Amino acid sequence: ACGKPILAAARGDLADLVVSNHVGEVVPPENPDALASAIQELYSKSNTNDIAKLGDNALKVFNNKFDADMLITRYENVLRGN
């Protein structure tokens, strides 16, 4: 949760989280060329406000989805068998 855009492989829930919340880019898994291209695209954006907005969105999503109290409650429920 550093307030930076997220680059994620198109696997599982993280990819959906990135796309649906406009927090970064999703690349095909095990494709270093696609990853390099996505990094270059983010790095070369002339409008730093766009990059900052992606980072701000990422931080908000992280804080909402991974709140410490919520995670503790989830772990407690798993340990209790709920």
PDB file of C-alpha atoms in Angstrom:
ATOM      1  CA  ALA A   1       0.000   0.000   0.000  1.00  0.00           C
ATOM      2  CA  CYS A   2       2.452   2.574  -1.231  1.00  0.00           C
ATOM      3  CA  GLY A   3       0.090   4.596  -3.368  1.00  0.00           C
ATOM      4  CA  LYS A   4       1.658   3.358  -6.607  1.00  0.00           C
ATOM      5  CA  PRO A   5      -0.023   1.806  -9.666  1.00  0.00           C
ATOM      6  CA  ILE A   6      -0.260  -1.984  -9.579  1.00  0.00           C
ATOM      7  CA  LEU A   7       1.009  -4.323 -12.280  1.00  0.00           C
ATOM      8  CA  ALA A   8      -0.581  -7.752 -11.893  1.00  0.00           C
ATOM      9  CA  ALA A   9      -0.630 -11.024 -13.785  1.00  0.00           C
ATOM     10  CA  ALA A  10      -4.020 -11.984 -15.187  1.00  0.00           C
ATOM     11  CA  ARG A  11      -4.667 -14.657 -12.576  1.00  0.00           C
ATOM     12  CA  GLY A  12      -7.150 -14.856  -9.772  1.00  0.00           C
ATOM     13  CA  ASP A  13      -8.824 -12.102  -7.852  1.00  0.00           C
ATOM     14  CA  LEU A  14      -6.001  -9.570  -8.002  1.00  0.00           C
ATOM     15  CA  ALA A  15      -6.459  -9.091 -11.748  1.00  0.00           C
ATOM     16  CA  ASP A  16     -10.174  -8.421 -11.253  1.00  0.00           C
ATOM     17  CA  LEU A  17      -9.384  -5.993  -8.449  1.00  0.00           C
ATOM     18  CA  VAL A  18      -6.920  -4.078 -10.637  1.00  0.00           C
ATOM     19  CA  VAL A  19      -9.232  -3.823 -13.643  1.00  0.00           C
ATOM     20  CA  SER A  20     -12.485  -3.046 -11.853  1.00  0.00           C
ATOM     21  CA  ASN A  21     -10.964  -0.339  -9.672  1.00  0.00           C
ATOM     22  CA  HIS A  22      -8.660   1.315 -12.221  1.00  0.00           C
ATOM     23  CA  VAL A  23      -5.548   0.896 -10.112  1.00  0.00           C
ATOM     24  CA  GLY A  24      -3.014  -0.246 -12.703  1.00  0.00           C
ATOM     25  CA  GLU A  25      -2.400  -2.694 -15.524  1.00  0.00           C
ATOM     26  CA  VAL A  26      -2.970  -6.432 -15.930  1.00  0.00           C
ATOM     27  CA  VAL A  27      -0.559  -8.478 -18.054  1.00  0.00           C
ATOM     28  CA  PRO A  28      -0.682 -12.088 -19.219  1.00  0.00           C
ATOM     29  CA  PRO A  29       0.987 -14.499 -16.778  1.00  0.00           C
ATOM     30  CA  GLU A  30       4.496 -15.731 -17.541  1.00  0.00           C
ATOM     31  CA  ASN A  31       4.969 -13.096 -20.237  1.00  0.00           C
ATOM     32  CA  PRO A  32       7.996 -10.945 -19.445  1.00  0.00           C
ATOM     33  CA  ASP A  33       7.630  -8.977 -22.679  1.00  0.00           C
ATOM     34  CA  ALA A  34       4.105  -7.896 -21.729  1.00  0.00           C
ATOM     35  CA  LEU A  35       5.307  -6.973 -18.250  1.00  0.00           C
ATOM     36  CA  ALA A  36       8.179  -4.922 -19.676  1.00  0.00           C
ATOM     37  CA  SER A  37       5.792  -3.187 -22.059  1.00  0.00           C
ATOM     38  CA  ALA A  38       3.368  -2.323 -19.240  1.00  0.00           C
ATOM     39  CA  ILE A  39       6.221  -0.935 -17.135  1.00  0.00           C
ATOM     40  CA  GLN A  40       7.433   1.172 -20.044  1.00  0.00           C
ATOM     41  CA  GLU A  41       3.909   2.419 -20.716  1.00  0.00           C
ATOM     42  CA  LEU A  42       3.448   3.542 -17.122  1.00  0.00           C
ATOM     43  CA  TYR A  43       6.923   5.062 -17.004  1.00  0.00           C
ATOM     44  CA  SER A  44       6.453   7.005 -20.238  1.00  0.00           C
ATOM     45  CA  LYS A  45       3.055   8.508 -19.430  1.00  0.00           C
ATOM     46  CA  SER A  46       3.403  12.209 -19.986  1.00  0.00           C
ATOM     47  CA  ASN A  47       0.573  13.062 -17.635  1.00  0.00           C
ATOM     48  CA  THR A  48       1.835  12.347 -14.142  1.00  0.00           C
ATOM     49  CA  ASN A  49      -1.664  13.101 -12.834  1.00  0.00           C
ATOM     50  CA  ASP A  50      -2.864   9.874 -14.504  1.00  0.00           C
ATOM     51  CA  ILE A  51      -0.176   7.880 -12.714  1.00  0.00           C
ATOM     52  CA  ALA A  52      -0.921   9.617  -9.423  1.00  0.00           C
ATOM     53  CA  LYS A  53      -4.631   8.849  -9.838  1.00  0.00           C
ATOM     54  CA  LEU A  54      -3.897   5.144 -10.387  1.00  0.00           C
ATOM     55  CA  GLY A  55      -1.728   5.165  -7.266  1.00  0.00           C
ATOM     56  CA  ASP A  56      -4.355   6.997  -5.213  1.00  0.00           C
ATOM     57  CA  ASN A  57      -7.004   4.516  -6.366  1.00  0.00           C
ATOM     58  CA  ALA A  58      -4.708   1.604  -5.467  1.00  0.00           C
ATOM     59  CA  LEU A  59      -4.143   2.961  -1.965  1.00  0.00           C
ATOM     60  CA  LYS A  60      -7.877   3.473  -1.395  1.00  0.00           C
ATOM     61  CA  VAL A  61      -8.715  -0.027  -2.624  1.00  0.00           C
ATOM     62  CA  PHE A  62      -5.983  -1.575  -0.475  1.00  0.00           C
ATOM     63  CA  ASN A  63      -7.136   0.277   2.627  1.00  0.00           C
ATOM     64  CA  ASN A  64     -10.760  -0.741   2.015  1.00  0.00           C
ATOM     65  CA  LYS A  65     -10.113  -4.375   1.086  1.00  0.00           C
ATOM     66  CA  PHE A  66      -7.320  -5.149   3.517  1.00  0.00           C
ATOM     67  CA  ASP A  67      -8.231  -3.252   6.657  1.00  0.00           C
ATOM     68  CA  ALA A  68      -6.337  -4.810   9.598  1.00  0.00           C
ATOM     69  CA  ASP A  69      -9.418  -5.201  11.805  1.00  0.00           C
ATOM     70  CA  MET A  70     -11.355  -6.865   9.014  1.00  0.00           C
ATOM     71  CA  LEU A  71      -8.507  -9.292   8.299  1.00  0.00           C
ATOM     72  CA  ILE A  72      -8.203 -10.189  11.986  1.00  0.00           C
ATOM     73  CA  THR A  73     -11.922 -10.911  12.108  1.00  0.00           C
ATOM     74  CA  ARG A  74     -11.678 -13.107   9.011  1.00  0.00           C
ATOM     75  CA  TYR A  75      -8.765 -15.087  10.468  1.00  0.00           C
ATOM     76  CA  GLU A  76     -10.593 -15.507  13.778  1.00  0.00           C
ATOM     77  CA  ASN A  77     -13.646 -16.821  11.911  1.00  0.00           C
ATOM     78  CA  VAL A  78     -11.516 -19.317   9.988  1.00  0.00           C
ATOM     79  CA  LEU A  79      -9.829 -20.522  13.169  1.00  0.00           C
ATOM     80  CA  ARG A  80     -13.207 -20.885  14.888  1.00  0.00           C
ATOM     81  CA  GLY A  81     -14.599 -22.791  11.925  1.00  0.00           C
ATOM     82  CA  ASN A  82     -17.199 -20.162  11.022  1.00  0.00           C
TER      83      ASN A  82
END
